[in-house]
Amino acid sequence: MSANGAVWRRVRSRFRAFPERLAACEAEAGAYGRCVQASTAPGGRLSKDLCAREFEALRSCFVAAAKKSLKGGS
């Protein structure tokens, strides 16, 4: 199998794991979504770094979930 095939297998594997990782970060994803929604509501103004704290919490959760799944945890 070509190296390109191996790359696509890894990519597909990561995409398949995404819903599980998202579920593990439900609270953080909700907080980030609420922040963005409030910022884009009528009268709101979405600007760079407005939801940075919520995004960083979500990113950190995803990283932790990814590390856990790579180690064989659930």
Short mmCIF file of C-alpha atoms in Angstrom, two decimals:
data_model
loop_
_atom_site.label_atom_id
_atom_site.label_comp_id
_atom_site.label_asym_id
_atom_site.label_seq_id
_atom_site.Cartn_x
_atom_site.Cartn_y
_atom_site.Cartn_z
CA MET A 1 0.00 0.00 0.00
CA SER A 2 1.23 3.45 -0.79
CA ALA A 3 2.21 5.99 1.81
CA ASN A 4 -0.75 8.08 0.66
CA GLY A 5 -3.11 5.25 1.62
CA ALA A 6 -1.61 5.12 5.10
CA VAL A 7 -2.13 8.85 5.52
CA TRP A 8 -5.79 8.59 4.55
CA ARG A 9 -6.33 5.71 6.99
CA ARG A 10 -4.99 7.89 9.83
CA VAL A 11 -7.17 10.81 8.75
CA ARG A 12 -10.29 8.62 8.59
CA SER A 13 -9.46 7.19 11.99
CA ARG A 14 -9.24 10.67 13.49
CA PHE A 15 -12.54 11.70 11.91
CA ARG A 16 -14.24 8.59 13.28
CA ALA A 17 -12.98 9.42 16.77
CA PHE A 18 -14.21 13.04 16.61
CA PRO A 19 -17.81 12.43 17.89
CA GLU A 20 -16.47 10.54 20.89
CA ARG A 21 -14.03 13.34 21.70
CA LEU A 22 -16.72 15.96 21.23
CA ALA A 23 -18.98 14.08 23.64
CA ALA A 24 -16.16 14.06 26.19
CA CYS A 25 -16.03 17.87 25.91
CA GLU A 26 -19.76 18.55 25.95
CA ALA A 27 -19.64 21.29 28.60
CA GLU A 28 -16.75 23.14 26.95
CA ALA A 29 -18.31 22.89 23.48
CA GLY A 30 -21.59 24.22 24.87
CA ALA A 31 -19.91 27.16 26.57
CA TYR A 32 -18.03 28.09 23.40
CA GLY A 33 -21.15 27.76 21.28
CA ARG A 34 -23.17 29.94 23.66
CA CYS A 35 -20.44 32.58 23.60
CA VAL A 36 -20.34 32.68 19.80
CA GLN A 37 -24.14 32.66 19.56
CA ALA A 38 -24.45 35.56 22.00
CA SER A 39 -21.80 37.47 20.08
CA THR A 40 -23.60 37.05 16.77
CA ALA A 41 -27.11 37.76 18.06
CA PRO A 42 -28.76 40.99 16.89
CA GLY A 43 -26.75 43.80 18.40
CA GLY A 44 -23.81 41.52 19.16
CA ARG A 45 -20.43 41.91 17.57
CA LEU A 46 -18.21 38.90 17.05
CA SER A 47 -14.59 39.94 17.12
CA LYS A 48 -11.27 38.22 17.41
CA ASP A 49 -10.54 36.77 20.86
CA LEU A 50 -14.02 37.58 22.17
CA CYS A 51 -14.57 33.90 23.07
CA ALA A 52 -10.88 33.07 23.49
CA ARG A 53 -11.27 31.76 27.04
CA GLU A 54 -14.06 29.37 26.02
CA PHE A 55 -12.18 28.30 22.90
CA GLU A 56 -9.02 27.58 24.89
CA ALA A 57 -11.01 25.45 27.34
CA LEU A 58 -12.50 23.50 24.42
CA ARG A 59 -9.11 23.09 22.75
CA SER A 60 -7.53 21.86 25.98
CA CYS A 61 -10.36 19.37 26.44
CA PHE A 62 -9.92 18.05 22.90
CA VAL A 63 -6.17 17.66 23.42
CA ALA A 64 -6.73 15.77 26.67
CA ALA A 65 -9.38 13.55 25.05
CA ALA A 66 -7.08 12.83 22.10
CA LYS A 67 -4.19 11.91 24.39
CA LYS A 68 -6.46 9.67 26.42
CA SER A 69 -7.73 7.86 23.32
CA LEU A 70 -4.17 7.42 21.99
CA LYS A 71 -3.19 5.76 25.27
CA GLY A 72 -6.09 3.34 24.86
CA GLY A 73 -8.44 4.94 27.35
CA SER A 74 -12.08 5.56 26.60
#
